[in-house]
PDB file of C-alpha atoms in Angstrom:
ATOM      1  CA  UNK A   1       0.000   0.000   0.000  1.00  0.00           C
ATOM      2  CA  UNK A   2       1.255   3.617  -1.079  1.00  0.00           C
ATOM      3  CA  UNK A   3       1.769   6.079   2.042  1.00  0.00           C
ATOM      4  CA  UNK A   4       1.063   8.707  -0.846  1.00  0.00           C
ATOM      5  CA  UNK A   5      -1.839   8.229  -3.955  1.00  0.00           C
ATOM      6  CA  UNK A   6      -0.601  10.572  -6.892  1.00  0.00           C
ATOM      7  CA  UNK A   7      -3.272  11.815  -9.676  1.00  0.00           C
ATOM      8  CA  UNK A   8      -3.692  11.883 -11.553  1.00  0.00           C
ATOM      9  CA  UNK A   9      -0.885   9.175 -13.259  1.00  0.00           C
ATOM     10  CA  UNK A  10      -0.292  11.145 -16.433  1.00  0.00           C
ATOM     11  CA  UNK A  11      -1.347  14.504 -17.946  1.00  0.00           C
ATOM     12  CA  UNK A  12      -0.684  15.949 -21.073  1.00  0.00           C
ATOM     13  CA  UNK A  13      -1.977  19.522 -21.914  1.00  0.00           C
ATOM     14  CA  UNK A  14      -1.629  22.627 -24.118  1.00  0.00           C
ATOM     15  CA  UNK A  15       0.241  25.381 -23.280  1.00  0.00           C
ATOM     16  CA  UNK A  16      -1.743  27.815 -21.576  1.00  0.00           C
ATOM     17  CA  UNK A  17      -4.419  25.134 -20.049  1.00  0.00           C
ATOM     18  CA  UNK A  18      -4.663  25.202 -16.273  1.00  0.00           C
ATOM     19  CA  UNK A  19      -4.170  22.009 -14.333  1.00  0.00           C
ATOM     20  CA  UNK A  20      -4.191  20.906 -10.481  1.00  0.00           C
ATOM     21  CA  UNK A  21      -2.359  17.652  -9.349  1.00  0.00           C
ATOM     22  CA  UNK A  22      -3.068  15.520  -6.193  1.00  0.00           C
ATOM     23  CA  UNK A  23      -1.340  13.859  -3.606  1.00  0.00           C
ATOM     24  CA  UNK A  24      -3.580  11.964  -1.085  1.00  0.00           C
ATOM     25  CA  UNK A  25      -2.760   9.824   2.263  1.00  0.00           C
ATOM     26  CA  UNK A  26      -5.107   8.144   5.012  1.00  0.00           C
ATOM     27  CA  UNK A  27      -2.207   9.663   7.816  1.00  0.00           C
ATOM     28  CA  UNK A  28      -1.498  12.701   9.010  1.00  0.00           C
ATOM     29  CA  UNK A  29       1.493  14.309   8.237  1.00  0.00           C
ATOM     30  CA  UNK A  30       2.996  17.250   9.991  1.00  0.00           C
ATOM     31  CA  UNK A  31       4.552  18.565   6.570  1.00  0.00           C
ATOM     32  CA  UNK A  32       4.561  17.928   3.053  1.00  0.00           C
ATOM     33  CA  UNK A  33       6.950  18.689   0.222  1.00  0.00           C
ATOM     34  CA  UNK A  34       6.597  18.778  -3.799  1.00  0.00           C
ATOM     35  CA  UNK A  35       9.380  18.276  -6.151  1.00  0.00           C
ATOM     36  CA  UNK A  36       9.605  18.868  -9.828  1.00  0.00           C
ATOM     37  CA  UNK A  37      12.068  16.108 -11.302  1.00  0.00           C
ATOM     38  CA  UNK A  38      12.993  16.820 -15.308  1.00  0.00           C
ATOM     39  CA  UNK A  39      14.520  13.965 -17.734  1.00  0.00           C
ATOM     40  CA  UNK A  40      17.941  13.150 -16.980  1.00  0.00           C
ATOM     41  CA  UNK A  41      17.810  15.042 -13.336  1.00  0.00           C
ATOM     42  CA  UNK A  42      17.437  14.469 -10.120  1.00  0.00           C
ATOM     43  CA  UNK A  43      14.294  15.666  -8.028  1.00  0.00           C
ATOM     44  CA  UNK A  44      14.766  19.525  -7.136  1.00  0.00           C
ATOM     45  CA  UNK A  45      12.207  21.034  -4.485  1.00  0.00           C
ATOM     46  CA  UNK A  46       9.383  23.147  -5.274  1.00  0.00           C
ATOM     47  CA  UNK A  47       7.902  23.908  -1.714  1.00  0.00           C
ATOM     48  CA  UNK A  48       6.815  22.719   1.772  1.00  0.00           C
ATOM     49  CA  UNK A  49       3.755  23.271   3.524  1.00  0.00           C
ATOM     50  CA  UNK A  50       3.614  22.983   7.627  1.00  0.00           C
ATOM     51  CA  UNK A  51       0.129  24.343   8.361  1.00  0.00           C
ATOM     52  CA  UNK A  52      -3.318  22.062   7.666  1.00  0.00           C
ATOM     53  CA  UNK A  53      -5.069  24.863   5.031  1.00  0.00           C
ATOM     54  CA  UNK A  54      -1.806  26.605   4.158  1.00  0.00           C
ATOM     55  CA  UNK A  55      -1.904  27.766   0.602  1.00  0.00           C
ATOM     56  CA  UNK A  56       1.524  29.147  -1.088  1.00  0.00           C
ATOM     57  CA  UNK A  57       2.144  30.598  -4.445  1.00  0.00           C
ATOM     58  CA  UNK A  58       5.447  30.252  -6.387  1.00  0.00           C
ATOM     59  CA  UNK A  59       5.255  32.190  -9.824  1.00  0.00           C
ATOM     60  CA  UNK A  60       2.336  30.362 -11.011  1.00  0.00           C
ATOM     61  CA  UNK A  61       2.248  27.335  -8.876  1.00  0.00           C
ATOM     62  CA  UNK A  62      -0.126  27.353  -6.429  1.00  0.00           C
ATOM     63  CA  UNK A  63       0.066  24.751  -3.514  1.00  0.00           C
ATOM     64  CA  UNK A  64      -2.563  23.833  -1.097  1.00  0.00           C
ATOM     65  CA  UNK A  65      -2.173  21.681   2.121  1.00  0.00           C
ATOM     66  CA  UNK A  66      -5.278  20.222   3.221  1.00  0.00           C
ATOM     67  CA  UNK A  67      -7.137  21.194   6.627  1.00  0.00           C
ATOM     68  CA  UNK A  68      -6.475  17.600   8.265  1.00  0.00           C
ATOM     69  CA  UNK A  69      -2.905  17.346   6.983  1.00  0.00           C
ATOM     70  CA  UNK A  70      -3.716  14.653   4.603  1.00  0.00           C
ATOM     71  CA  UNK A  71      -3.674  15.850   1.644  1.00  0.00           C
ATOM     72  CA  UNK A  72      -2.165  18.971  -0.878  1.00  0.00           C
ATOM     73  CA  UNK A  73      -3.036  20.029  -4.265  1.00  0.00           C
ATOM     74  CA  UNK A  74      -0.831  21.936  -6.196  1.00  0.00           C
ATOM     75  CA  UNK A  75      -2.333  24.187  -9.227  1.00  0.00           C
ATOM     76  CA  UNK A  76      -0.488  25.384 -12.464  1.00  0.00           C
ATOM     77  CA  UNK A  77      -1.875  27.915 -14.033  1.00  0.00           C
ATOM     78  CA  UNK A  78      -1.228  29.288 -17.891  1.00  0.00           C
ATOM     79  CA  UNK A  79       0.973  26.183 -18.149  1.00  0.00           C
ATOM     80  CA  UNK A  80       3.696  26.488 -20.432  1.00  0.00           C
ATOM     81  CA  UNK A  81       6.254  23.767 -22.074  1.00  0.00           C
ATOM     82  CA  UNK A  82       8.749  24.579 -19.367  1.00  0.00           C
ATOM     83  CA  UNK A  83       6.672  23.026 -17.103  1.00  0.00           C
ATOM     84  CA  UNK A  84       7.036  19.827 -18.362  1.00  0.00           C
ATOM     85  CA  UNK A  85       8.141  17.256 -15.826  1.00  0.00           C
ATOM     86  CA  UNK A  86       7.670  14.756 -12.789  1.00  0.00           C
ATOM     87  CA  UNK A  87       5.821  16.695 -10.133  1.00  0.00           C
ATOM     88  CA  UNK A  88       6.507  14.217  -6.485  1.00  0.00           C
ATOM     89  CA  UNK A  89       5.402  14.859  -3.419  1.00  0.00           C
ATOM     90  CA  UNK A  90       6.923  13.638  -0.721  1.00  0.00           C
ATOM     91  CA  UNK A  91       6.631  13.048   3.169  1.00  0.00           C
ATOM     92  CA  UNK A  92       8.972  12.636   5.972  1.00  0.00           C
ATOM     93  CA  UNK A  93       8.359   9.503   7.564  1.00  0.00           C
ATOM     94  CA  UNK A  94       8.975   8.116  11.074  1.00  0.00           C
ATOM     95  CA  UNK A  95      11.076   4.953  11.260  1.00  0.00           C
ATOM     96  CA  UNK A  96      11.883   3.107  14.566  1.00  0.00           C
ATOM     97  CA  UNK A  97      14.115   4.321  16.690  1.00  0.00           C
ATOM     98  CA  UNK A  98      13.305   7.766  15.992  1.00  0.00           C
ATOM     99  CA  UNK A  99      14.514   8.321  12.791  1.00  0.00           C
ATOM    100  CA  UNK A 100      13.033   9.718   9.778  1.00  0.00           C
ATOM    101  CA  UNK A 101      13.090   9.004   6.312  1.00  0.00           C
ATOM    102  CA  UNK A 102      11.866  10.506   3.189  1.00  0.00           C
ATOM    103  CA  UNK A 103       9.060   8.773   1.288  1.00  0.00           C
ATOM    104  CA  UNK A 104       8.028   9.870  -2.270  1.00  0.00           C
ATOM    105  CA  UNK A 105       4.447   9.446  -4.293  1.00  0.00           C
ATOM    106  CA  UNK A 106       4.568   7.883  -7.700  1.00  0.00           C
ATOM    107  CA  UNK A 107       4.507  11.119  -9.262  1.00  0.00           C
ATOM    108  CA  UNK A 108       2.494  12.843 -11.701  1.00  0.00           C
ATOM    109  CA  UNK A 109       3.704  12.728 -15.458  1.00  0.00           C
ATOM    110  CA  UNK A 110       2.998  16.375 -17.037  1.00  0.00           C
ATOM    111  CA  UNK A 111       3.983  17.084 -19.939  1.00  0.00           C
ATOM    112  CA  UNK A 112       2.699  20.238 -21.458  1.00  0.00           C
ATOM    113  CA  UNK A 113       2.410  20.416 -25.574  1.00  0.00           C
ATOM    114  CA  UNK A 114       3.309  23.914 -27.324  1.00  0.00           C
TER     115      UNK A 114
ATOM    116  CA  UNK B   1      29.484  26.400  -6.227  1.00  0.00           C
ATOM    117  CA  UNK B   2      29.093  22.683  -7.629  1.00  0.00           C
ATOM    118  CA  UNK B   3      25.776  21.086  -6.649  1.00  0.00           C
ATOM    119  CA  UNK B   4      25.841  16.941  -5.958  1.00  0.00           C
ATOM    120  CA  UNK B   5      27.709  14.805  -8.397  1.00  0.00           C
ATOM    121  CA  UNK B   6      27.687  11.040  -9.293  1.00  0.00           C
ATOM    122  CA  UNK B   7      29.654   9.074 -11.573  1.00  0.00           C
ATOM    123  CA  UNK B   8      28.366   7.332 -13.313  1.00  0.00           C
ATOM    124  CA  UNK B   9      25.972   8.635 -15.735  1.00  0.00           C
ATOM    125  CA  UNK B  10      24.860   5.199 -16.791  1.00  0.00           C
ATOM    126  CA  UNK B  11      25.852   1.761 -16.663  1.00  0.00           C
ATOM    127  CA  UNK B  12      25.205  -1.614 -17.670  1.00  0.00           C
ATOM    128  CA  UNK B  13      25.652  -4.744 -15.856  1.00  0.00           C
ATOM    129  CA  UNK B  14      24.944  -8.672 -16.147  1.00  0.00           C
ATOM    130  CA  UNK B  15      23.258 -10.080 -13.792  1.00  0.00           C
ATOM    131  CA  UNK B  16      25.180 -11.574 -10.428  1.00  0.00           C
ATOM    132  CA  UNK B  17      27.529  -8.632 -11.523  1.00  0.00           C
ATOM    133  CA  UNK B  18      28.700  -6.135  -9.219  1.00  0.00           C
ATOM    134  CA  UNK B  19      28.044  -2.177  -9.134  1.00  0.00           C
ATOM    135  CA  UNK B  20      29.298   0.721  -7.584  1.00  0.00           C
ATOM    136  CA  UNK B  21      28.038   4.232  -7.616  1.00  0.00           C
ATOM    137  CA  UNK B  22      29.944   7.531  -6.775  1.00  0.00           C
ATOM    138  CA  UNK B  23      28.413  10.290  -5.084  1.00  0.00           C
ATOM    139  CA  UNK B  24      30.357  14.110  -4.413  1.00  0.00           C
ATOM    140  CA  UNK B  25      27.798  15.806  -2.179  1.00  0.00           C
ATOM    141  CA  UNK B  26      26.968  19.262  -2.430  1.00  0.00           C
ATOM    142  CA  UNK B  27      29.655  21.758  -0.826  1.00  0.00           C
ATOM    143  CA  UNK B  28      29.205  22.051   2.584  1.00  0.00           C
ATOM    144  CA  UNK B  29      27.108  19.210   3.289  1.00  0.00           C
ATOM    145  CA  UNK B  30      28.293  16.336   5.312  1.00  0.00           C
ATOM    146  CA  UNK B  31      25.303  14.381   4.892  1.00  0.00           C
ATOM    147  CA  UNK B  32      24.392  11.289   1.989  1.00  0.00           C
ATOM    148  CA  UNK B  33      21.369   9.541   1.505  1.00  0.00           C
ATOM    149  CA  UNK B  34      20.755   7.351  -1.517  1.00  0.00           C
ATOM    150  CA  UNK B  35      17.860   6.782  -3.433  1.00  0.00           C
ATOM    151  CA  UNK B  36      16.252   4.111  -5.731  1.00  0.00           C
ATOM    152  CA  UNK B  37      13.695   5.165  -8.622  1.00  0.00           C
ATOM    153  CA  UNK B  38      12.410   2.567 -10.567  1.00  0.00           C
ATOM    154  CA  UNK B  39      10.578   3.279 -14.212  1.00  0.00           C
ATOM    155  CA  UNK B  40       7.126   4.974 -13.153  1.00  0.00           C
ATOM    156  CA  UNK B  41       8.107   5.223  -9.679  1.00  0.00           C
ATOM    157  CA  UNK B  42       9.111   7.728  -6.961  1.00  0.00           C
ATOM    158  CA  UNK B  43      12.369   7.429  -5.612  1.00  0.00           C
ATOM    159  CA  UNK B  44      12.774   4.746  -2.412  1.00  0.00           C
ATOM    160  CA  UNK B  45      15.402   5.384   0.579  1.00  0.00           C
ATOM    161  CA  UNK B  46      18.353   3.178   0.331  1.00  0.00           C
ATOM    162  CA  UNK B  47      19.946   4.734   2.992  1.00  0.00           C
ATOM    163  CA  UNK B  48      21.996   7.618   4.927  1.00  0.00           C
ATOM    164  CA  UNK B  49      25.363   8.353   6.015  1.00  0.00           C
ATOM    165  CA  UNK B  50      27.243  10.751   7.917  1.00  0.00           C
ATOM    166  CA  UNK B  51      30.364  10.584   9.639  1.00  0.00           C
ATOM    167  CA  UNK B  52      30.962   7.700   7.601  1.00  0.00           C
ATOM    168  CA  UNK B  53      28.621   5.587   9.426  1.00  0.00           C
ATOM    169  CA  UNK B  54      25.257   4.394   8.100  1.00  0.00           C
ATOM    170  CA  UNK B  55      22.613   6.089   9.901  1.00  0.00           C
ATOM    171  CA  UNK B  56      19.558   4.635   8.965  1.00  0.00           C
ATOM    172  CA  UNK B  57      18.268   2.351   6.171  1.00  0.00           C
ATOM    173  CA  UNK B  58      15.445   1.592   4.244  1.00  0.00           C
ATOM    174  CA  UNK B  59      13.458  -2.082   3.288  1.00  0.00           C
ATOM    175  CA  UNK B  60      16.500  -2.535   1.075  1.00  0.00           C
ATOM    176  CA  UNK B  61      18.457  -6.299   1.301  1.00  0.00           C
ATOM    177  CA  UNK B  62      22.471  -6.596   2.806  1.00  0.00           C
ATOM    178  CA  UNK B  63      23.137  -6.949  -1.503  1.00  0.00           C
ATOM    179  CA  UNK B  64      22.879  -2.661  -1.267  1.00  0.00           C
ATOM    180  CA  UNK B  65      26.113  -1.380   0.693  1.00  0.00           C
ATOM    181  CA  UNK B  66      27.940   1.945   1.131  1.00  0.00           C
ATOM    182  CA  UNK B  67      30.563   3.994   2.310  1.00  0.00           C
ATOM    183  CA  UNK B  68      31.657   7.234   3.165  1.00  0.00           C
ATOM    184  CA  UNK B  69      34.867   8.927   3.181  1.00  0.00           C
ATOM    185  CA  UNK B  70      36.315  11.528   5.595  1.00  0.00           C
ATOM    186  CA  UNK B  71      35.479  14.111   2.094  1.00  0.00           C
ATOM    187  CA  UNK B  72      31.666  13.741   2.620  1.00  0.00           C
ATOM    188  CA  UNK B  73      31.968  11.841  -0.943  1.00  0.00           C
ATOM    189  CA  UNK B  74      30.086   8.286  -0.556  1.00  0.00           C
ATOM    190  CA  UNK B  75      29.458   4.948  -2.799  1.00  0.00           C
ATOM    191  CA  UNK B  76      26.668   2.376  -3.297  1.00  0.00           C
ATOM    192  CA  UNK B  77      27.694  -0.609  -3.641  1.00  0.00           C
ATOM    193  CA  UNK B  78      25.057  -3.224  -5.225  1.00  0.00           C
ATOM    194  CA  UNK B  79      26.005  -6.981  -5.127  1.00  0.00           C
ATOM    195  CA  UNK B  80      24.671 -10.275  -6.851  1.00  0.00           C
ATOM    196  CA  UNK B  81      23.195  -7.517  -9.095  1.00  0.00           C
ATOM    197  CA  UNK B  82      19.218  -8.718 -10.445  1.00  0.00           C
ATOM    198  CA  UNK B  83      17.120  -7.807 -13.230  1.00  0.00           C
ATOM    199  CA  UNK B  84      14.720  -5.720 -10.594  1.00  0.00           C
ATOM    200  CA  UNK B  85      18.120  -3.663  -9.245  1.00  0.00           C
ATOM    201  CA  UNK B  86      17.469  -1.985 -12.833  1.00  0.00           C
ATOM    202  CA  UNK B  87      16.734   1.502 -11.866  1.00  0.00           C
ATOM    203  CA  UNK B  88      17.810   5.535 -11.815  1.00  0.00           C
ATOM    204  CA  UNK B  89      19.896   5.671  -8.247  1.00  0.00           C
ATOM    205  CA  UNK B  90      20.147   9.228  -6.487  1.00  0.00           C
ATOM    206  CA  UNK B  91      22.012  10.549  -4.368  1.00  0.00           C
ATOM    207  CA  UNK B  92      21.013  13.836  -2.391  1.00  0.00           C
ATOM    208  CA  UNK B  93      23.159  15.208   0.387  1.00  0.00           C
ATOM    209  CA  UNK B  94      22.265  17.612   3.107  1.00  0.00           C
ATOM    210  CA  UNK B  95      23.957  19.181   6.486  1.00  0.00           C
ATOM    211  CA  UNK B  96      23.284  16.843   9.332  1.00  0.00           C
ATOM    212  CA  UNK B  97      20.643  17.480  11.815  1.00  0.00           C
ATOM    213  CA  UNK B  98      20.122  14.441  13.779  1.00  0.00           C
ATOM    214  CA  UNK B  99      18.380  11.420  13.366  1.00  0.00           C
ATOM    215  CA  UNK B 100      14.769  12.862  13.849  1.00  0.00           C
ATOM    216  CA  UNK B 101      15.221  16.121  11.391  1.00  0.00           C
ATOM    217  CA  UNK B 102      16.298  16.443   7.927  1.00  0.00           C
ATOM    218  CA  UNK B 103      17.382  19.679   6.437  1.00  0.00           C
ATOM    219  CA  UNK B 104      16.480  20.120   2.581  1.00  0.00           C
ATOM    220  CA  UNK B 105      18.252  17.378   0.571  1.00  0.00           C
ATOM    221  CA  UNK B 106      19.967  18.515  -2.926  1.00  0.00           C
ATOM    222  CA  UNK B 107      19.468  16.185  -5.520  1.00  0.00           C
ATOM    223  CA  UNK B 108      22.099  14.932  -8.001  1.00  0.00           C
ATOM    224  CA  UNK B 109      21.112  13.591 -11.916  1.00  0.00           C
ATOM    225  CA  UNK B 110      21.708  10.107 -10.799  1.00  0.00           C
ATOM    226  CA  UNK B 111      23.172   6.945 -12.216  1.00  0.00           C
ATOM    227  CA  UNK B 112      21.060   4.720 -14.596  1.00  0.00           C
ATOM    228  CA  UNK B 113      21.835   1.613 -13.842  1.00  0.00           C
ATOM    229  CA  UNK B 114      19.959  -1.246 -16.416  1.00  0.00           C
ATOM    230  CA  UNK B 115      21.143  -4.947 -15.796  1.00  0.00           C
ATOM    231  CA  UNK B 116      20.718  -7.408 -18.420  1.00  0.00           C
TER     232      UNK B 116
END
């Protein structure tokens, strides 16, 4: 069972459409991260969100963290080709012994047609 | 400023082969994790080191190994390699914060690694 349910899977658009992503859990999580990862690169980090209804905006990106800590949506607007990519998000999560690791979604493929 | 390395960019292996990976983290970071990310899936945790000491480790079998080296640089070492070890493996690197906090982890382009 995944801690973290992408959607959806794969998404191909035209530029300028607007688009929203989900990442969905059953557990609580006390924050929440998003990654863009392009062909040929490694995972780079968009944002994190800490607070249950915390909304942040980066350019055109708009990420949402759900009320109960759940769950985060993260909205593109007036996509464009650049945008193209692997969008993960990602949780830290508690191992025994007090440790933490960090556990990633599937991913949403978007790639975004000129 | 040079962001996190590996070496190399990809490589192909038999099966029951032997791999390792090379990792330069980030400057100023003393911290390594590794990272597995199969085709059509997030990455997994391998796992971390600091100090040159594995810190804590994912569901991964004793065939994954590592090292680090008083630079901060560290390998994976993958043993009795299998068809399902065929994967993109990254490394990200960080400044150590303890075993219950993790400061942002840089991301290098990884190592494909596809065993025939």
């Amino acid at each position: 069972t995944q801690l973290l349910e992408q959607s959806p899977q794969f998404l191909s658009i035209q530029e300028g459409e607007n688009l929203t992503v989900y990442c969905n859990s059953s557990s609580v999580f006390s924050s929440l991260q998003w990654y863009r990862q392009e062909p040929g690169e490694g995972p780079v980090l968009l944002v994190t969100v800490v607070t249950g209804g915390e909304v942040k905006k980066l350019k055109r990106l708009t990420f949402q963290f759900g009320d109960a800590r759940k769950d985060s949506s993260l909205h593109i607007t007036a996509a464009q080709p650049g945008d193209t990519g692997l969008y993960l998000c990602a949780v830290y999560y508690l191992l025994q012994g007090g440790s933490e690791k960090l556990v990633f979604g599937k991913g949403t493929k978007l790639t975004v047609n000129p | 400023d040079a962001g996190v390395t590996q070496s190399p960019t990809h490589l192909i292996k038999t099966r029951g082969q032997q791999v390792t990976l090379r990792c330069s983290p980030k400057s100023g970071h003393d911290t390594v994790s590794w990272y597995q990310q199969a085709l059509g899936q997030g990455p997994q945790f391998i796992f971390q080191y600091y100090e040159e000491e594995e810190r804590q480790r994912g569901n991964f079998p004793d065939r994954f190994s590592g090292h680090q080296f008083p630079n901060y640089s560290s390998e994976l070492n993958v043993n009795a390699l299998l068809l399902g070890d065929s994967a993109l493996y990254l490394c990200a690197s960080s400044t150590w914060a303890g075993l219950a906090v993790t400061n942002e982890q840089f991301f290098g382009p990884g190592t494909r690694l596809t065993v025939l």
